[in-house]
């Protein structure tokens, strides 16, 4: 009897995912490399530690692991993105046969996934790039899974992936074939970009409320009151974070205010620039993390420059409305980015499906995502959907009021302010870009198109 599925990489995510597979009744083989002194018998130790893995087979010799699997072999890679994936593939591929399937479940860059797919295809091996979201708990109890690549490979993996994925409240598995090439990892990368903004927007509300003198418990209470209308995984965990105490002290107050990142937000910002998409919030959230790192300069500047306190108390309902408003702009930008790149690569990514598979299991799961999954079925540009018109009119006023108060009090709100800026640009018919075009033509003869010439021909003027 051979095992039906294998998993390589018994780190936090790999271990959780293997337990999820085993709990769902799949016969699984586990492999972790052997590194003298640091990674010894890792798979064997995990197999002994977790009850669910009692009947799993554990290996630190790759050939034995491969030999334990039934044909066609199905292998999930859960190793760190980058060189580690290539190192495993270099060793693994010569031991596999045409028809076998490999799923890369890490946060690989989508262009690396495309290259790996092409080289696997040369030997008839199916390669799937699958974004997996939900952190350690999600991997264990049901993540959101975004697979792409070989359709034949997906057909082999679908029963396993759908079974271990989260089920949303309508009973749908949060796993669906995204499209060809690296589209799954691209979509996961944008998921993380949207995640950066969702986190930053909550942090901005926290900053404003702190500025008003609210305690962490009071902020948690406000956020709790918001939950019926603003339910999201990230808001829920933020409430718990705000309430967490170590003795008499809030743990949050003892956490250094320098936000780290592992790179997917940066990749999203790079893609936004490369594809010419005006998704302005993801870079704003990324720059906010980068700015947080300049703690030394922030301390020096704070000692030199005074800050104004908030002039008047913020209306909490206004802040909630501003937060809800900016979240819709964030989701609009994220889905527009996916649509744009999908069109460019002819991936044919179906936005309502992506929203549906983000309704549970993943870090950006929220009630809003359910609404968006039906809205995107009729409008790719969420902001042009009639549903959001009234909402936007009402909430936009609140967002402006919060922004004015924040500017007066000099509170750093990069994402809320950028959402306003973006929206104001988005609904401007006659923008100032005509002056930019004229300047370009003036100093560089870059030419411009004329509003009174419907042919769209390029014109140049001798300006002096
Ligand atoms: C997820 C998360 C995860 C990501 C972390 C850390 O969907 O489960 O997005 O993939 O690695 O959130 O990301 P940063 O270190 O860049 O914040």
Coordinates of C-alpha atoms and ligand atoms in Angstrom, one line a residue:
X1 CA 0.0 0.0 0.0
X2 CA 1.4 3.3 -1.0
X3 CA 0.5 6.7 0.4
X4 CA -1.8 8.9 -1.7
X5 CA -0.2 12.3 -1.1
X6 CA 3.2 13.6 0.1
X7 CA 4.2 16.9 1.8
X8 CA 7.7 18.4 1.8
X9 CA 8.7 21.0 4.4
X10 CA 7.6 20.5 8.0
X11 CA 7.8 24.1 9.1
X12 CA 4.9 25.8 10.9
X13 CA 2.6 25.9 7.8
X14 CA 3.7 22.5 6.4
X15 CA 3.1 20.8 9.7
X16 CA -0.4 22.4 10.1
X17 CA -1.3 21.5 6.5
X18 CA -0.1 17.9 6.9
X19 CA -2.3 17.5 10.1
X20 CA -5.2 19.0 8.2
X21 CA -4.7 16.4 5.3
X22 CA -4.3 13.5 7.8
X23 CA -7.4 14.6 9.8
X24 CA -9.4 14.5 6.6
X25 CA -8.5 10.9 6.2
X26 CA -5.7 11.1 3.5
X27 CA -2.8 8.7 3.7
X28 CA 0.2 11.0 3.8
X29 CA 4.0 10.9 3.6
X30 CA 6.0 13.6 5.2
X31 CA 9.5 14.8 4.3
X32 CA 11.9 17.3 5.8
X33 CA 15.5 17.7 4.8
X34 CA 18.2 16.6 7.1
X35 CA 20.6 19.4 8.2
X36 CA 23.2 18.2 10.7
X37 CA 22.7 19.9 14.0
X38 CA 19.7 22.1 13.1
X39 CA 17.1 20.0 11.2
X40 CA 17.4 16.4 12.3
X41 CA 14.5 13.9 12.0
X42 CA 12.1 16.8 11.8
X43 CA 9.3 14.9 10.0
X44 CA 9.7 11.9 12.3
X45 CA 9.4 14.2 15.4
X46 CA 6.3 15.9 14.0
X47 CA 4.8 12.5 13.1
X48 CA 5.2 11.4 16.8
X49 CA 4.1 14.7 18.3
X50 CA 0.7 15.0 16.6
X51 CA -2.1 12.4 17.0
X52 CA -3.5 13.0 13.6
X53 CA -0.2 12.0 12.0
X54 CA -0.1 8.6 13.8
X55 CA -0.6 6.7 10.5
X56 CA 1.6 9.1 8.4
X57 CA 5.0 8.0 7.1
X58 CA 7.9 10.3 7.9
X59 CA 11.2 10.6 6.0
X60 CA 14.4 12.5 5.8
X61 CA 15.6 10.7 2.7
X62 CA 13.9 12.1 -0.4
X63 CA 14.2 8.9 -2.4
X64 CA 12.4 6.9 0.3
X65 CA 9.7 9.6 0.5
X66 CA 9.2 9.5 -3.3
X67 CA 9.1 5.7 -3.3
X68 CA 6.4 5.7 -0.6
X69 CA 3.9 7.5 -2.9
X70 CA 1.4 6.0 -5.3
X71 CA 1.3 7.0 -9.0
X72 CA 0.7 9.6 -10.2
X73 CA 2.6 11.1 -7.3
X74 CA 1.0 14.1 -5.7
X75 CA 3.4 16.3 -3.7
X76 CA 2.8 19.5 -1.9
X77 CA 5.8 21.8 -1.3
X78 CA 5.7 23.9 1.9
X79 CA 9.2 25.4 1.8
X80 CA 10.3 29.0 2.0
X81 CA 9.8 31.0 -1.2
X82 CA 12.9 31.6 -3.4
X83 CA 16.0 29.5 -3.5
X84 CA 14.7 26.8 -1.2
X85 CA 11.9 25.9 -3.7
X86 CA 14.5 25.5 -6.6
X87 CA 16.8 23.5 -4.3
X88 CA 14.0 21.0 -3.6
X89 CA 12.9 20.8 -7.2
X90 CA 16.5 20.2 -8.4
X91 CA 16.7 17.1 -6.2
X92 CA 13.1 16.0 -6.6
X93 CA 12.4 16.3 -10.3
X94 CA 14.9 13.6 -11.5
X95 CA 13.1 11.2 -9.2
X96 CA 9.6 11.9 -10.6
X97 CA 7.8 10.6 -13.7
X98 CA 5.6 12.3 -16.3
X99 CA 2.1 12.7 -15.0
X100 CA 3.2 13.4 -11.4
X101 CA 2.0 16.6 -9.9
X102 CA 3.8 19.1 -7.6
X103 CA 2.0 21.9 -5.8
X104 CA 4.0 24.9 -4.5
X105 CA 2.0 26.1 -1.5
X106 CA 4.4 28.8 -0.4
X107 CA 4.4 32.5 -1.1
X108 CA 6.5 32.2 -4.3
X109 CA 6.7 35.1 -6.7
X110 CA 4.4 34.4 -9.6
X111 CA 7.1 34.9 -12.2
X112 CA 9.2 32.2 -10.5
X113 CA 6.2 29.9 -10.6
X114 CA 5.8 30.5 -14.3
X115 CA 9.4 29.5 -14.9
X116 CA 9.1 26.4 -12.7
X117 CA 5.9 25.4 -14.5
X118 CA 7.6 25.6 -17.9
X119 CA 10.6 23.6 -16.8
X120 CA 8.4 20.9 -15.2
X121 CA 6.2 20.7 -18.3
X122 CA 9.3 19.7 -20.3
X123 CA 9.3 16.4 -18.4
X124 CA 5.5 16.1 -18.4
X125 CA 5.3 17.0 -14.7
X126 CA 2.3 19.1 -13.7
X127 CA 3.2 22.1 -11.6
X128 CA 0.7 24.1 -9.7
X129 CA 1.4 27.4 -7.9
X130 CA -1.1 27.6 -5.0
X131 CA -1.3 30.6 -2.8
X132 CA -2.4 29.5 0.6
X133 CA -3.7 31.9 3.1
X134 CA -4.8 31.7 6.7
X135 CA -1.6 31.4 8.7
X136 CA -0.9 28.5 11.1
X137 CA -4.5 28.1 12.3
X138 CA -5.9 28.4 8.8
X139 CA -3.5 25.7 7.5
X140 CA -4.6 23.5 10.3
X141 CA -8.4 24.0 10.3
X142 CA -9.0 25.2 6.7
X143 CA -7.1 27.8 4.7
X144 CA -8.1 29.6 1.5
X145 CA -6.3 28.0 -1.4
X146 CA -5.6 29.8 -4.8
X147 CA -4.2 27.2 -7.2
X148 CA -3.1 27.8 -10.8
X149 CA -1.3 26.1 -13.6
X150 CA -1.8 22.7 -15.2
X151 CA -5.5 21.9 -15.4
X152 CA -4.7 18.2 -15.5
X153 CA -2.6 18.6 -12.4
X154 CA -5.5 20.5 -10.7
X155 CA -7.9 17.7 -11.6
X156 CA -5.6 15.3 -9.6
X157 CA -5.3 17.7 -6.7
X158 CA -8.8 19.2 -6.5
X159 CA -10.3 16.5 -4.2
X160 CA -7.5 17.0 -1.7
X161 CA -7.3 20.8 -1.8
X162 CA -11.1 21.3 -1.7
X163 CA -11.4 18.9 1.3
X164 CA -8.7 20.7 3.4
X165 CA -9.8 24.2 2.4
X166 CA -12.0 26.4 4.6
X167 CA -15.8 26.2 3.9
X168 CA -17.6 29.5 3.9
X169 CA -20.9 30.1 5.5
X170 CA -22.7 29.0 2.3
X171 CA -20.8 25.7 2.4
X172 CA -18.5 26.5 -0.5
X173 CA -14.9 25.4 -0.3
X174 CA -12.5 28.3 -0.3
X175 CA -10.4 26.7 -3.0
X176 CA -10.9 27.2 -6.7
X177 CA -8.8 27.0 -9.9
X178 CA -7.6 30.5 -10.5
X179 CA -6.2 30.3 -14.0
X180 CA -3.0 29.4 -16.0
X181 CA 0.6 30.1 -15.2
X182 CA 1.4 31.9 -12.0
X183 CA -2.0 33.5 -11.6
X184 CA -2.6 31.7 -8.3
X185 CA 0.5 33.1 -6.7
X186 CA -0.2 36.5 -8.3
X187 CA -3.7 36.5 -6.7
X188 CA -2.2 35.5 -3.4
X189 CA 0.3 38.3 -3.6
X190 CA -2.5 40.8 -4.2
X191 CA -4.4 39.2 -1.3
X192 CA -1.4 40.1 0.9
X193 CA -1.3 43.7 -0.6
X194 CA -4.9 44.1 0.3
X195 CA -4.1 42.6 3.7
X196 CA -1.4 45.3 4.3
X197 CA -4.0 48.0 3.7
X198 CA -6.7 46.4 5.8
X199 CA -4.2 46.2 8.7
X200 CA -3.0 49.7 8.2
X201 CA -6.6 51.1 8.1
X202 CA -7.3 49.5 11.5
X203 CA -4.0 50.9 12.8
X204 CA -5.0 54.4 11.6
X205 CA -8.3 54.2 13.5
X206 CA -6.3 53.0 16.5
X207 CA -3.9 55.9 16.1
X208 CA -6.7 58.5 16.0
X209 CA -8.5 57.0 19.0
X210 CA -5.3 56.9 21.0
X211 CA -4.7 60.5 20.1
X212 CA -8.0 61.2 21.7
X213 CA -6.8 59.6 24.9
X214 CA -8.8 56.4 24.6
X215 CA -7.4 53.4 26.5
X216 CA -6.8 50.2 24.6
X217 CA -9.8 48.6 26.2
X218 CA -12.0 51.6 25.1
X219 CA -10.7 51.2 21.6
X220 CA -11.4 47.5 21.7
X221 CA -15.0 48.4 22.9
X222 CA -15.5 50.7 19.9
X223 CA -14.2 48.1 17.5
X224 CA -16.5 45.6 19.1
X225 CA -19.4 47.9 18.5
X226 CA -18.3 48.2 14.8
X227 CA -18.2 44.4 14.3
X228 CA -21.9 43.9 13.2
X229 CA -21.3 46.2 10.3
X230 CA -17.6 45.8 9.7
X231 CA -17.0 42.1 10.6
X232 CA -13.6 40.9 9.4
X233 CA -11.0 38.5 10.7
X234 CA -8.4 41.3 11.0
X235 CA -10.8 43.6 13.1
X236 CA -11.6 40.7 15.3
X237 CA -8.0 39.8 16.1
X238 CA -7.2 43.5 16.6
X239 CA -9.8 43.6 19.4
X240 CA -8.1 40.7 21.1
X241 CA -4.7 42.3 20.6
X242 CA -5.9 45.5 22.2
X243 CA -7.3 43.7 25.2
X244 CA -4.3 41.5 25.8
X245 CA -2.6 42.2 29.1
X246 CA 0.6 41.1 30.8
X247 CA -0.2 41.6 34.4
X248 CA -1.5 45.2 34.7
X249 CA 0.0 46.3 31.3
X250 CA -1.3 46.1 27.8
X251 CA 1.0 43.9 25.8
X252 CA 0.5 46.1 22.8
X253 CA 2.0 49.1 24.6
X254 CA 5.2 47.1 25.0
X255 CA 5.6 46.2 21.3
X256 CA 8.1 48.2 19.4
X257 CA 6.4 50.3 16.7
X258 CA 8.4 49.1 13.7
X259 CA 6.4 47.0 11.3
X260 CA 8.3 44.3 9.5
X261 CA 7.4 42.6 6.2
X262 CA 8.4 39.5 4.3
X263 CA 8.1 40.9 0.8
X264 CA 4.7 40.2 -0.7
X265 CA 3.5 43.8 -0.1
X266 CA 6.7 45.0 -1.9
X267 CA 6.0 42.6 -4.8
X268 CA 2.5 43.9 -5.0
X269 CA 3.7 47.5 -5.1
X270 CA 6.2 46.5 -7.8
X271 CA 3.5 44.9 -9.9
X272 CA 1.3 47.9 -9.5
X273 CA 4.1 50.1 -10.9
X274 CA 5.1 47.6 -13.6
X275 CA 1.5 47.1 -14.9
X276 CA 0.6 50.8 -14.7
X277 CA -2.3 50.3 -12.3
X278 CA -3.4 53.2 -10.1
X279 CA -3.7 51.0 -7.0
X280 CA -2.4 53.6 -4.6
X281 CA -3.2 52.2 -1.2
X282 CA -1.0 49.1 -1.2
X283 CA 2.2 51.3 -1.7
X284 CA 0.9 53.7 0.9
X285 CA 0.5 50.8 3.4
X286 CA 4.0 49.6 2.5
X287 CA 5.6 53.0 2.8
X288 CA 3.9 53.3 6.3
X289 CA 5.7 50.1 7.3
X290 CA 9.0 51.5 5.9
X291 CA 8.5 54.8 7.7
X292 CA 7.9 53.0 11.0
X293 CA 11.4 51.6 10.7
X294 CA 13.0 55.1 10.9
X295 CA 12.3 55.1 14.7
X296 CA 15.6 57.0 15.5
X297 CA 14.7 59.9 13.1
X298 CA 11.1 59.9 14.3
X299 CA 12.3 60.3 17.8
X300 CA 14.6 63.2 16.8
X301 CA 11.9 64.9 14.7
X302 CA 9.4 64.6 17.5
X303 CA 11.7 66.3 19.8
X304 CA 12.1 69.2 17.4
X305 CA 8.6 69.6 15.9
X306 CA 5.5 70.1 18.1
X307 CA 2.3 68.2 17.3
X308 CA -1.2 69.7 17.6
X309 CA -3.7 67.8 19.7
X310 CA -7.0 67.0 18.1
X311 CA -9.1 70.1 18.3
X312 CA -12.4 68.4 19.1
X313 CA -13.6 64.9 19.9
X314 CA -13.9 62.7 16.9
X315 CA -17.4 61.3 16.3
X316 CA -16.9 57.5 16.5
X317 CA -19.6 56.9 14.0
X318 CA -17.8 59.1 11.6
X319 CA -14.6 57.2 12.1
X320 CA -16.4 53.9 11.5
X321 CA -17.9 55.3 8.3
X322 CA -14.5 56.6 7.1
X323 CA -13.0 53.2 7.8
X324 CA -15.7 51.3 5.9
X325 CA -15.4 53.7 3.0
X326 CA -11.6 53.3 2.7
X327 CA -12.0 49.5 2.9
X328 CA -14.2 49.6 -0.2
X329 CA -11.6 51.7 -2.0
X330 CA -9.0 49.2 -1.0
X331 CA -10.9 46.2 -2.3
X332 CA -11.8 48.1 -5.5
X333 CA -8.1 48.7 -6.1
X334 CA -7.1 45.1 -5.3
X335 CA -9.6 43.5 -7.7
X336 CA -8.9 46.1 -10.4
X337 CA -5.2 45.1 -10.2
X338 CA -6.1 41.4 -10.6
X339 CA -8.4 42.2 -13.5
X340 CA -5.8 44.3 -15.2
X341 CA -3.0 41.8 -15.0
X342 CA -5.3 38.9 -15.8
X343 CA -6.3 40.8 -19.0
X344 CA -2.7 41.5 -19.9
X345 CA -1.6 37.8 -19.4
X346 CA -4.9 36.4 -20.7
X347 CA -5.4 34.5 -17.5
X348 CA -9.2 34.9 -17.5
X349 CA -9.3 35.1 -13.7
X350 CA -12.9 35.3 -12.5
X351 CA -13.1 38.0 -9.9
X352 CA -16.4 36.8 -8.2
X353 CA -14.7 33.4 -7.7
X354 CA -11.6 35.1 -6.1
X355 CA -13.9 37.1 -3.8
X356 CA -15.8 33.9 -2.9
X357 CA -12.6 32.0 -2.1
X358 CA -11.6 34.9 0.1
X359 CA -14.8 34.7 2.2
X360 CA -13.3 32.3 4.7
X361 CA -10.0 30.8 5.7
X362 CA -7.8 33.7 4.6
X363 CA -6.5 36.7 6.5
X364 CA -8.7 39.2 4.6
X365 CA -12.0 37.2 5.1
X366 CA -14.8 39.5 6.0
X367 CA -18.6 40.1 5.6
X368 CA -17.7 42.7 2.9
X369 CA -16.1 39.9 0.8
X370 CA -19.5 38.1 0.5
X371 CA -21.1 41.3 -0.8
X372 CA -18.3 41.8 -3.2
X373 CA -18.4 38.3 -4.6
X374 CA -21.9 39.0 -5.9
X375 CA -21.2 42.7 -6.9
X376 CA -18.2 41.6 -9.0
X377 CA -20.4 39.3 -11.0
X378 CA -22.0 42.4 -12.6
X379 CA -19.3 45.1 -12.3
X380 CA -15.5 44.6 -12.5
X381 CA -15.1 48.2 -11.3
X382 CA -16.6 48.1 -7.8
X383 CA -16.7 51.9 -7.5
X384 CA -19.0 52.1 -10.6
X385 CA -21.5 49.6 -9.1
X386 CA -24.8 51.3 -8.3
X387 CA -24.8 49.6 -4.9
X388 CA -21.9 51.7 -3.7
X389 CA -23.2 55.0 -4.9
X390 CA -25.4 55.9 -1.9
X391 CA -22.9 54.3 0.5
X392 CA -20.1 56.3 -1.0
X393 CA -22.0 59.6 -0.9
X394 CA -22.8 59.2 2.8
X395 CA -19.5 57.8 3.9
X396 CA -17.3 60.0 1.8
X397 CA -18.4 63.0 3.9
X398 CA -17.4 61.2 7.1
X399 CA -14.1 60.2 5.5
X400 CA -13.3 63.9 4.7
X401 CA -14.3 65.0 8.2
X402 CA -12.0 62.5 9.8
X403 CA -9.2 63.4 7.4
X404 CA -9.5 67.1 8.1
X405 CA -9.4 66.5 11.9
X406 CA -6.4 64.1 11.4
X407 CA -4.5 66.7 9.3
X408 CA -5.1 69.4 11.9
X409 CA -3.9 67.1 14.6
X410 CA -1.0 65.8 12.4
X411 CA -1.9 62.1 12.8
X412 CA -0.2 59.9 10.2
X413 CA -3.1 58.4 8.2
X414 CA -1.5 57.3 4.9
X415 CA -4.2 54.9 3.7
X416 CA -7.3 56.9 4.6
X417 CA -5.8 60.1 3.0
X418 CA -4.7 58.2 0.0
X419 CA -8.1 56.6 -0.4
X420 CA -9.6 60.1 -0.5
X421 CA -7.0 61.4 -2.9
X422 CA -7.5 58.4 -5.2
X423 CA -11.3 58.8 -5.1
X424 CA -11.1 62.5 -5.9
X425 CA -8.8 61.7 -8.8
X426 CA -11.0 58.8 -9.9
X427 CA -14.1 61.0 -10.3
X428 CA -12.3 64.0 -11.9
X429 CA -13.3 64.4 -15.6
X430 CA -10.9 67.1 -16.5
X431 CA -7.7 66.5 -14.6
X432 CA -4.5 68.4 -14.5
X433 CA -2.7 65.8 -16.7
X434 CA -3.0 68.1 -19.7
X435 CA -0.4 70.3 -18.1
X436 CA 1.9 67.4 -17.5
X437 CA 1.6 66.4 -21.2
X438 CA 2.4 70.0 -22.2
X439 CA 5.4 70.1 -19.9
X440 CA 6.7 66.8 -21.4
X441 CA 6.2 68.1 -24.9
X442 CA 7.9 71.4 -23.9
X443 CA 11.1 70.0 -22.6
X444 CA 11.3 66.7 -24.4
X445 CA 9.1 66.9 -27.5
X446 CA 7.2 63.9 -26.1
X447 CA 4.1 65.0 -28.0
X448 CA 0.5 65.1 -26.8
X449 CA -3.0 64.3 -28.1
X450 CA -5.5 67.1 -28.7
X451 CA -9.1 67.1 -27.4
X452 CA -10.1 68.7 -30.7
X453 CA -8.6 66.0 -32.8
X454 CA -10.6 62.8 -32.6
X455 CA -8.0 60.8 -34.6
X456 CA -5.9 60.5 -31.5
X457 CA -2.8 61.6 -33.5
X458 CA 0.3 62.8 -31.7
X459 CA 1.0 66.6 -31.8
X460 CA 4.1 68.6 -31.0
X461 CA 4.4 72.3 -30.4
X462 CA 7.4 74.7 -30.6
X463 CA 6.6 76.3 -27.3
X464 CA 9.0 79.2 -27.4
Ligands
LIG1 C1 -1.6 34.7 4.8 C2 -0.5 35.8 5.1 C3 0.9 35.2 5.0 C4 2.0 36.3 5.2 C5 2.0 37.0 6.5 C6 3.2 37.8 6.7 O1 -2.3 35.0 3.8 O2 -1.6 33.7 5.5 O3 -0.6 36.8 4.2 O4 1.0 34.6 3.8 O5 3.2 35.6 5.1 O6 0.9 37.8 6.6 O7 3.4 38.8 5.7 P1 4.3 40.1 6.0 O8 5.5 39.6 6.8 O9 4.8 40.6 4.7 O10 3.5 41.1 6.8

